[in-house]
Tab-separated table of C-alpha atoms in Angstrom:
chain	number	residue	atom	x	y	z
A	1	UNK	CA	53.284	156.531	-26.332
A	2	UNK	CA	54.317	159.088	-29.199
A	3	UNK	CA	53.582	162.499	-29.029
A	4	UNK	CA	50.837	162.642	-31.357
A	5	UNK	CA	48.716	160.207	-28.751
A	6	UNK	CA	50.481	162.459	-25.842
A	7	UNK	CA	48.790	165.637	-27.290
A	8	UNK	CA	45.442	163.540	-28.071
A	9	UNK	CA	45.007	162.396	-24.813
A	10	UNK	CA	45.917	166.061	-23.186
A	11	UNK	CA	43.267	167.414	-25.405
A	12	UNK	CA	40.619	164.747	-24.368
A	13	UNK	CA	40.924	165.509	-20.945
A	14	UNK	CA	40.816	169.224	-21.032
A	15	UNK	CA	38.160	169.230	-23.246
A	16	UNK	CA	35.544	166.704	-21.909
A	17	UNK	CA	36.362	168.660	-18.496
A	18	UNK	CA	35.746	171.769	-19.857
A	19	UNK	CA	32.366	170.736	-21.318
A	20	UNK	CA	30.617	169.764	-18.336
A	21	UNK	CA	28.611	172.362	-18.167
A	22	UNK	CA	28.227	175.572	-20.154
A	23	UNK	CA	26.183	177.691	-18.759
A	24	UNK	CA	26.197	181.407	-17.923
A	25	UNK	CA	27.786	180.325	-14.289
A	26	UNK	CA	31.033	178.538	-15.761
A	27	UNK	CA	31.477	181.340	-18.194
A	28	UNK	CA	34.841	182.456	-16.084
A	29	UNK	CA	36.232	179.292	-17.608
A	30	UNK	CA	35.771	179.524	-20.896
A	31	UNK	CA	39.675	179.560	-21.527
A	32	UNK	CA	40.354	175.830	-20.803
A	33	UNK	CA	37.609	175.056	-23.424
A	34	UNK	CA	38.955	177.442	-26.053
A	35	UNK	CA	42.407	176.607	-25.850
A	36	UNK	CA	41.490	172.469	-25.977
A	37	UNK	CA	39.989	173.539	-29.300
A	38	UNK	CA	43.034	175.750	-30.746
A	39	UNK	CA	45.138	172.868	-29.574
A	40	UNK	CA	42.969	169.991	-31.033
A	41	UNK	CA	42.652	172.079	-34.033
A	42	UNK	CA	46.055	172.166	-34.514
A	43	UNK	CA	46.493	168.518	-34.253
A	44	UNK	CA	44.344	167.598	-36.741
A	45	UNK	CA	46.133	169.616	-39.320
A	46	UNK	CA	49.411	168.530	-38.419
A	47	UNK	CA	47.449	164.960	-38.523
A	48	UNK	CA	44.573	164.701	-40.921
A	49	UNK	CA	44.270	160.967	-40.965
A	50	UNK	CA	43.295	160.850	-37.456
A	51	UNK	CA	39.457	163.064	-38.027
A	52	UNK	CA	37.706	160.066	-38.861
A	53	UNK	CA	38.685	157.862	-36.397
A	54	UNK	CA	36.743	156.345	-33.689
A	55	UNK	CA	38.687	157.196	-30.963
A	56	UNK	CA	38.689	160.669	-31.342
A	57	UNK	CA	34.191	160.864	-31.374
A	58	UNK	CA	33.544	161.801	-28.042
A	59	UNK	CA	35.916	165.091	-28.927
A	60	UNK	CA	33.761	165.668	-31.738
A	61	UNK	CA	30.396	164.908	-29.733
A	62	UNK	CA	32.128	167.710	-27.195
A	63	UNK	CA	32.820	170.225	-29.847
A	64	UNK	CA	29.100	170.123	-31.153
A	65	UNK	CA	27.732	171.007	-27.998
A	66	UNK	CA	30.308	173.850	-27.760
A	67	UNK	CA	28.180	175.255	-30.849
A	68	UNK	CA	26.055	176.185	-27.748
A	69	UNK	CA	28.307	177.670	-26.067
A	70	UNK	CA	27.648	181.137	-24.563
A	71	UNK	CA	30.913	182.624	-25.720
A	72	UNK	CA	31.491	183.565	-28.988
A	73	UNK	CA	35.056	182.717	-29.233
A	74	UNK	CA	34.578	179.179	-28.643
A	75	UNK	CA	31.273	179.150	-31.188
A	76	UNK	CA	33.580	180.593	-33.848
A	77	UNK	CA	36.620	177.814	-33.262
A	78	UNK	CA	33.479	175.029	-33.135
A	79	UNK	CA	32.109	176.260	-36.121
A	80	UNK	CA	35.898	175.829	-37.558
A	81	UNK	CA	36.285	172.318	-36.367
A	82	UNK	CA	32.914	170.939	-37.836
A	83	UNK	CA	33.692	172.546	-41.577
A	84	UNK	CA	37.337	170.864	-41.498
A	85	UNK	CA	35.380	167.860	-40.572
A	86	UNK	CA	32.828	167.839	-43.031
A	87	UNK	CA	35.319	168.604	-45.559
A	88	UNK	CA	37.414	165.627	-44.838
A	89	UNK	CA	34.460	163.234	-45.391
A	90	UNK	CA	33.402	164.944	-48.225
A	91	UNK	CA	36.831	164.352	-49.592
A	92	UNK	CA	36.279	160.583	-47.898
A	93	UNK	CA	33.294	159.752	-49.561
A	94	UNK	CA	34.327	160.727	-53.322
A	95	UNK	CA	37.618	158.145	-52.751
A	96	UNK	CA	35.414	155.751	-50.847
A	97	UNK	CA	32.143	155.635	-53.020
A	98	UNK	CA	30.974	152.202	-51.309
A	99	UNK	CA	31.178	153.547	-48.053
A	100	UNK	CA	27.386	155.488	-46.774
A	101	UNK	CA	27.695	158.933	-46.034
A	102	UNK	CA	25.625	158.361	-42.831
A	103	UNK	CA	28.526	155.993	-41.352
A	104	UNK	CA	30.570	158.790	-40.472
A	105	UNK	CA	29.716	159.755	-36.701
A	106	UNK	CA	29.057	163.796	-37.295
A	107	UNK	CA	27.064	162.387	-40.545
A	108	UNK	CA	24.270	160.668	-38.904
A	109	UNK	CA	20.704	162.347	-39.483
A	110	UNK	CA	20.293	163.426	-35.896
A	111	UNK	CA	24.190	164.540	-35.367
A	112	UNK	CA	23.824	166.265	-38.629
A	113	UNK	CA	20.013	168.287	-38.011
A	114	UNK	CA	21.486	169.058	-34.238
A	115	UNK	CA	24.353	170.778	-35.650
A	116	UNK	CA	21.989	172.488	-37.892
A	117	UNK	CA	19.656	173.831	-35.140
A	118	UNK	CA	22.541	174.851	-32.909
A	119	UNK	CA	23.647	177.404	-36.246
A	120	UNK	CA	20.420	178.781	-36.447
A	121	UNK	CA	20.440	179.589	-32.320
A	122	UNK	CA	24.261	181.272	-33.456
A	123	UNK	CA	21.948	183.322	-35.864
A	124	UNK	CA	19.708	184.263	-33.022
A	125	UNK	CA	22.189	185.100	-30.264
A	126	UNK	CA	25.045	186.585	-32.095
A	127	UNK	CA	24.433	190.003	-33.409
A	128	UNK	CA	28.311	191.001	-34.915
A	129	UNK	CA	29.517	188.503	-37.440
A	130	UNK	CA	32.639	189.285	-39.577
A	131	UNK	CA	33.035	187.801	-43.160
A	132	UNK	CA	34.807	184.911	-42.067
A	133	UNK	CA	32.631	183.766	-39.287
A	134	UNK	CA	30.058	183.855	-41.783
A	135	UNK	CA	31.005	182.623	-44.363
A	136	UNK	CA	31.897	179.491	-42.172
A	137	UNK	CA	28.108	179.654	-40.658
A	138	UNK	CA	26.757	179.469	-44.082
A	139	UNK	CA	28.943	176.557	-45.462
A	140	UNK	CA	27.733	174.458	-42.598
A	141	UNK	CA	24.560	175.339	-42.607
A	142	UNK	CA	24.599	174.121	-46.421
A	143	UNK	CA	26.721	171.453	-45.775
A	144	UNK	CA	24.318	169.605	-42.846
A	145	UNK	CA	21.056	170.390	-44.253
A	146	UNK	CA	21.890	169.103	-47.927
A	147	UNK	CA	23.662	166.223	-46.375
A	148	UNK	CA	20.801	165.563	-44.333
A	149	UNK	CA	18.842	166.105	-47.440
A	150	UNK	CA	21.166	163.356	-49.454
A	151	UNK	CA	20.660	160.700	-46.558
A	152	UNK	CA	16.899	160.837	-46.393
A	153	UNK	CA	16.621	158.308	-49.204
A	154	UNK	CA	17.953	155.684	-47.323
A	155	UNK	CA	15.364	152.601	-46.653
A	156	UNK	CA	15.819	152.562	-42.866
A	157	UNK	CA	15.241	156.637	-42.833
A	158	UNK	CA	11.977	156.157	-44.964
A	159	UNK	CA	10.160	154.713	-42.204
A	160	UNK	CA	10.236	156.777	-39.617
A	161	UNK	CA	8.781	154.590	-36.725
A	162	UNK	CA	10.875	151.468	-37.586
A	163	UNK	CA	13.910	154.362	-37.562
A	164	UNK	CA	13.384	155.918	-34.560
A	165	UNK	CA	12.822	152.621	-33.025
A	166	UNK	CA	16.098	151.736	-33.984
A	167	UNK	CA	18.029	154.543	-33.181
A	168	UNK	CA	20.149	154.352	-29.395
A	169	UNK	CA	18.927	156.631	-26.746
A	170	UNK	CA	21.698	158.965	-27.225
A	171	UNK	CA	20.521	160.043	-30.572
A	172	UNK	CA	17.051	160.167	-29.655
A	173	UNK	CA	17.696	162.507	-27.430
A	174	UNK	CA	19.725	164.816	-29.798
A	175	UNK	CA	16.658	164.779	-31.931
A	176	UNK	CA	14.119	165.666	-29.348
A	177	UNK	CA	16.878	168.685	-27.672
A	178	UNK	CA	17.173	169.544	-31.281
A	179	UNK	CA	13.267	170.360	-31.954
A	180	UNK	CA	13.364	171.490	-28.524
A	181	UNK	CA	15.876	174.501	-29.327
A	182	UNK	CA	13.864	174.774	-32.701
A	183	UNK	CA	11.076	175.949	-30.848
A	184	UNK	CA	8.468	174.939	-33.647
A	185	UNK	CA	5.120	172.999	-31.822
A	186	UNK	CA	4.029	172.553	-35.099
A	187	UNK	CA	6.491	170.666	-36.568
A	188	UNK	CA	7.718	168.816	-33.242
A	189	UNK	CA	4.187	167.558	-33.062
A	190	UNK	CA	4.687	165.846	-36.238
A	191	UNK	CA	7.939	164.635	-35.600
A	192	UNK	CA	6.490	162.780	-32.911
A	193	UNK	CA	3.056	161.693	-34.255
A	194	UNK	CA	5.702	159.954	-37.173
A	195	UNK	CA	8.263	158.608	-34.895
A	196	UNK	CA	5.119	157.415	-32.508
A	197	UNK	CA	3.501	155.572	-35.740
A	198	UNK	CA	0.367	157.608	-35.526
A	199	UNK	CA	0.692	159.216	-39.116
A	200	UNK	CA	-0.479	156.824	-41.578
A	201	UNK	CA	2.375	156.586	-43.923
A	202	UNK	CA	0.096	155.539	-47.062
A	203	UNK	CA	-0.272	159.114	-46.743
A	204	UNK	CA	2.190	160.966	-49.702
A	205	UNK	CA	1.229	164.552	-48.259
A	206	UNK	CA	5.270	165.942	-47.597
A	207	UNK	CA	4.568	166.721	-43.701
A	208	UNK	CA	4.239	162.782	-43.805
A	209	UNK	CA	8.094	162.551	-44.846
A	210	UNK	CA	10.131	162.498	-41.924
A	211	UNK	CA	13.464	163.774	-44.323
A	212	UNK	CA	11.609	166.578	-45.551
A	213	UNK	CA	10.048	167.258	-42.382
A	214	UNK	CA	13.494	167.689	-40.651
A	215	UNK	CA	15.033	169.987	-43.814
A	216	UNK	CA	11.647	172.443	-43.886
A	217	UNK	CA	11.813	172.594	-40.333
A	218	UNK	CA	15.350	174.039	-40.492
A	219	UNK	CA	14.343	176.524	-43.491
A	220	UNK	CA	11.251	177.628	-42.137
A	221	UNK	CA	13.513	178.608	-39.217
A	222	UNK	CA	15.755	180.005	-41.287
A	223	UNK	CA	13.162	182.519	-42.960
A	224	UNK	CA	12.120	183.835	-39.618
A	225	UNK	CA	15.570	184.059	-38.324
A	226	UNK	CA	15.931	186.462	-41.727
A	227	UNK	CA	13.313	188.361	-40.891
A	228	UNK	CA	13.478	189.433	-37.380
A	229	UNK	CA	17.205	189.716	-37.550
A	230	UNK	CA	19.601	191.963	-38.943
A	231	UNK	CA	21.065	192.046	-42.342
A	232	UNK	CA	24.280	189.974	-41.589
A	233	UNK	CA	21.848	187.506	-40.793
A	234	UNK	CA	19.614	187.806	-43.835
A	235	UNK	CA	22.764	187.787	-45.760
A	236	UNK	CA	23.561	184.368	-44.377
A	237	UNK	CA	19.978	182.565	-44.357
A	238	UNK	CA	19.530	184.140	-48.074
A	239	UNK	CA	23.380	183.438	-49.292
A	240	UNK	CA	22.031	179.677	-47.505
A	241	UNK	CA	19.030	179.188	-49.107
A	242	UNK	CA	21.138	179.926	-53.023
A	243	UNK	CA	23.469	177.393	-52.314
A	244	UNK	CA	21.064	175.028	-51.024
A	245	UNK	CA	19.056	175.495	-54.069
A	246	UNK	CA	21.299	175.161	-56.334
A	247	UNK	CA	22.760	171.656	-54.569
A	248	UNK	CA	19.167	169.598	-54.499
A	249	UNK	CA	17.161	167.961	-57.602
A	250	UNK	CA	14.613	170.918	-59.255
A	251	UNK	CA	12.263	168.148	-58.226
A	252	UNK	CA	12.605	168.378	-54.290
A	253	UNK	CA	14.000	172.707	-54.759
A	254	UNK	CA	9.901	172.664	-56.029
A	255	UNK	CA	9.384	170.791	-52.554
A	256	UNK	CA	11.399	173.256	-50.491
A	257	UNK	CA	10.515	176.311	-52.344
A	258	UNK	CA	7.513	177.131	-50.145
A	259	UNK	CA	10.040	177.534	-47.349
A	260	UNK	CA	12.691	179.688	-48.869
A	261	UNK	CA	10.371	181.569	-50.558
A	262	UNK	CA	8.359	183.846	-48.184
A	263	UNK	CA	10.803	185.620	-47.091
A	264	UNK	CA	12.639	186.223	-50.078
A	265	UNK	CA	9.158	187.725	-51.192
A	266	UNK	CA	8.493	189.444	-48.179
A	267	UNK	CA	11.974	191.086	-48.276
A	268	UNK	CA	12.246	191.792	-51.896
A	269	UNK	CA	8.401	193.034	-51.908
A	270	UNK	CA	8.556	195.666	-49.090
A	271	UNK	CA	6.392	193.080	-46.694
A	272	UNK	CA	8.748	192.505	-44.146
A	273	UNK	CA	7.538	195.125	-41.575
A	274	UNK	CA	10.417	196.581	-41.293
A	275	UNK	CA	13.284	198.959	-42.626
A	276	UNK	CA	15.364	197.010	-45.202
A	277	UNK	CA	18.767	198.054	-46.791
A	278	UNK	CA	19.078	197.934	-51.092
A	279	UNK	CA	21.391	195.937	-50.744
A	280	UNK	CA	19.266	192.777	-48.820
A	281	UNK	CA	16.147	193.619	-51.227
A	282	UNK	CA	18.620	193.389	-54.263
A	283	UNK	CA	19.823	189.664	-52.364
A	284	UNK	CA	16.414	188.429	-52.512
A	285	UNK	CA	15.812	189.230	-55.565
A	286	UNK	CA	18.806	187.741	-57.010
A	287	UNK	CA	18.201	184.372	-54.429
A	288	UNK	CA	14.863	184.291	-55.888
A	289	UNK	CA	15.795	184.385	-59.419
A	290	UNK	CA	18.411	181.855	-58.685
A	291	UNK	CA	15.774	179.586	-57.713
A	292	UNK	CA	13.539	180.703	-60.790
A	293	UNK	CA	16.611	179.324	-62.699
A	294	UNK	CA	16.725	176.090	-61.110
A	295	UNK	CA	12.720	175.356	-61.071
A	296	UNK	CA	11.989	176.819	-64.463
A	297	UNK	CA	9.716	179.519	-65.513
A	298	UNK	CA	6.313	178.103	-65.362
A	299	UNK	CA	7.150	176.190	-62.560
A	300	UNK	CA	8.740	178.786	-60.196
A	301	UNK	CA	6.182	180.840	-61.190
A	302	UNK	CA	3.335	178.685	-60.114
A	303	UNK	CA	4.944	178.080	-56.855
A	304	UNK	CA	5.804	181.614	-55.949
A	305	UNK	CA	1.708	182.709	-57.027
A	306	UNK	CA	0.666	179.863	-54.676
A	307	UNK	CA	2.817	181.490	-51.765
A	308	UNK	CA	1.459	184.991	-52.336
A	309	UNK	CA	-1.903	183.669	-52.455
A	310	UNK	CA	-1.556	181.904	-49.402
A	311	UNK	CA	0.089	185.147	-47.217
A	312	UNK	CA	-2.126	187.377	-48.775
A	313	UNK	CA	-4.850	184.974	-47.192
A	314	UNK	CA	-2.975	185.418	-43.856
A	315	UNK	CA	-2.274	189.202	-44.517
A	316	UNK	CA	-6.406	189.733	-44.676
A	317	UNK	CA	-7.374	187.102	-41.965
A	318	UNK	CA	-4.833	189.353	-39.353
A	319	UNK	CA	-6.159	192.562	-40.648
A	320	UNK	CA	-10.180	191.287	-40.154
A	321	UNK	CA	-8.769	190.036	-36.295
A	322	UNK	CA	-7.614	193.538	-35.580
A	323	UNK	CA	-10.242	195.082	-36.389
A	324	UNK	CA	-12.653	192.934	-34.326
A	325	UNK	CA	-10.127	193.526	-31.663
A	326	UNK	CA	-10.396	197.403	-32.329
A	327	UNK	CA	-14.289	197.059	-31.171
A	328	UNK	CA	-14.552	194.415	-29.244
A	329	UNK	CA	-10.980	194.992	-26.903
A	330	UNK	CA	-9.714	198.887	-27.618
A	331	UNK	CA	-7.566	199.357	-24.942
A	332	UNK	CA	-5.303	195.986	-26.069
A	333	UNK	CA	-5.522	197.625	-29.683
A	334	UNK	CA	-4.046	200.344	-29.100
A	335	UNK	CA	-1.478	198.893	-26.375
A	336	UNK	CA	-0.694	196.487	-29.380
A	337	UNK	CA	-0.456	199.505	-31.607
A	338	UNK	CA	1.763	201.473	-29.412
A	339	UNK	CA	4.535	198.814	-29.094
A	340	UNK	CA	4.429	197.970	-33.227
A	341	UNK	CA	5.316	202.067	-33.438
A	342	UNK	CA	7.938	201.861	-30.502
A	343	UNK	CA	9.561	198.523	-32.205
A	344	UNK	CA	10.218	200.171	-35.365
A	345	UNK	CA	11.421	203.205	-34.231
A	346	UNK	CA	14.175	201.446	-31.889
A	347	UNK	CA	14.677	199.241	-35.330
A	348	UNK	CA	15.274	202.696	-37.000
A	349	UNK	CA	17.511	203.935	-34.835
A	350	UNK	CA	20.095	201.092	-34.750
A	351	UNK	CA	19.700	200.957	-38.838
A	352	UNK	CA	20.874	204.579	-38.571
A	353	UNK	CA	23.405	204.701	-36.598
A	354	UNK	CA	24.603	201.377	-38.816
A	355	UNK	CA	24.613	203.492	-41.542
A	356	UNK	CA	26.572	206.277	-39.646
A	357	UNK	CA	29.204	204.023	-38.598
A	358	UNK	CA	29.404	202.494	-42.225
A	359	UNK	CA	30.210	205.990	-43.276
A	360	UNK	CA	32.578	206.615	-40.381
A	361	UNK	CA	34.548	203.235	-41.069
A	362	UNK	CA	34.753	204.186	-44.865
């Protein structure tokens, strides 16, 4: 046995051990996972011809559930590991035009919307990013959802009962974990009203689209993530959401716009509910007028009045429900008031002392 197949094997063992289990209990061990994945990472560099082969899926199966992993170290060197991937079959697929993107194993829909999910619960959990780490969130964020987005054209992936009932258990299950962690009811209850048959796919209404379904799920997500986050996040949901734009047909960037778009609006508006820096409100803007640039005037421009309509809707149905709740329930009104005051004064504060240690740094 050479050494290459020597170090493979080592790193096989260590790191299927070490990914047994990841909860907050095993955190003491984190060490045997993160140094499998500085080792394996280090093999494949020295060895580039070896990423794609079959032997070596069950490490790359591991290191996607390491995305989950409660230390950030070993989130950081997963997220590392899946962009050298994707970039190899990128590189793959332009020499190899006959062979389908979604043969690759890290490629397949549910492999590729999992990995998506489990960057939006980084978003979530980590609050310190440097430039690097997120610059690496955001290219594979883009890289998943507009690959997911290129495979959804495929006839076995248009009927999404005949697909599902095709699929092995194993990927089944990554798809229902993955709308699981999405924590969406809405949209998980049409995932599984399609999968189930129950939608009657005659039907050309978008929600009916199990591709699209999947890809608005994950930028819905990703608007709310921008929102009640900070603005390292924003930066990378917003930063997202241009280069995803910019990578689809203007035909299905009209599709996704209604996703993308509210929070840009909200952001760059002053409707966010919160404190927002120049800097994020000057992002938005320039995200939006990306997107402007892609659609076309008149058709950005209906799509973005069709979106205000529909929040302002929202915006005046909330406002009538408080003030029924003002008569009808005043002690929960003003309860509700008092922590809406407390929340953005706690928001305040950490923007502050951001700014002060900004200043400090500089």
């Amino acid at each position: 046995m050479g050494r290459k197949e020597q170090a493979e094997g080592k790193v096989l063992g260590l790191l299927v051990e070490a990914t047994g289990s990841s909860d907050e209990a095993t955190m003491p061990f984190w060490k045997e996972s993160y140094y499998s994945l500085v080792l394996l990472e280090k093999i494949l560099c020295q060895f580039p011809d070896i990423i794609l082969e079959k032997d070596l899926e069950n490490i790359w199966e591991a290191t996607c559930e390491l995305l989950l992993h409660p230390h950030m170290w070993l989130r950081n060197r997963s997220n590392r590991l899946i962009a050298l991937y994707i970039t190899v079959v990128t590189d793959a697929s332009r020499e190899h035009h006959e062979k389908q993107l979604g043969t690759f194993f890290l490629m397949k829909p549910s492999r590729l919307f999992m990995i998506a999910v489990s960057l939006c619960c980084q978003l979530e959990a980590q609050l310190s990013l440097d430039d690097a780490v997120s610059s690496r969130i955001t290219q594979n964020l883009v890289s998943s959802i507009c690959n997911m987005h290129s495979l959804k054209e495929q006839r076995e992936y248009i009927d999404p009962h005949n697909y599902w009932s095709a699929l092995g258990e194993s990927e089944q299950s990554l798809f229902l974990k993955a709308f699981q962690l999405l924590d969406s009811g809405k949209e998980k209850g049409i995932f599984l009203s399609l999968i189930s048959g129950a939608c009657n796919q005659s039907d050309q209404d978008d929600s009916k689209d199990l591709g699209f379904l999947l890809v608005s799920s994950l930028l819905k997500k990703m608007g709310k993530i921008a929102l009640q986050k900070e603005d390292i996040q924003m930066g990378i949901v917003f930063n997202s959401f241009r280069l995803i734009s910019s990578e689809i047909s203007p035909d299905y960037c009209r599709r996704y716009a209604s996703q993308m778009l509210p929070s840009l609006y909200k952001v760059s508006e002053g409707f966010a509910g919160k404190v927002i820096s120049d800097d994020m409100k000057q992002l938005a803007q320039e995200v939006c007028d990306s997107i402007r640039n892609r659609l076309g005037n008149q058709e950005f421009i209906e799509v973005y009045n069709d979106m205000r309509k529909n929040l302002k809707g929202k915006r005046e149905k909330r406002k009538r429900e408080e003030k029924v709740m003002a008569v009808v329930n005043p002690e929960r009104h003003a309860k509700r008031k008092l922590r809406i005051a407390a929340k953005h004064r706690v928001h305040k504060k950490r923007k502050m002392m951001t700014m002060k240690m900004g200043r400090w740094l500089h």
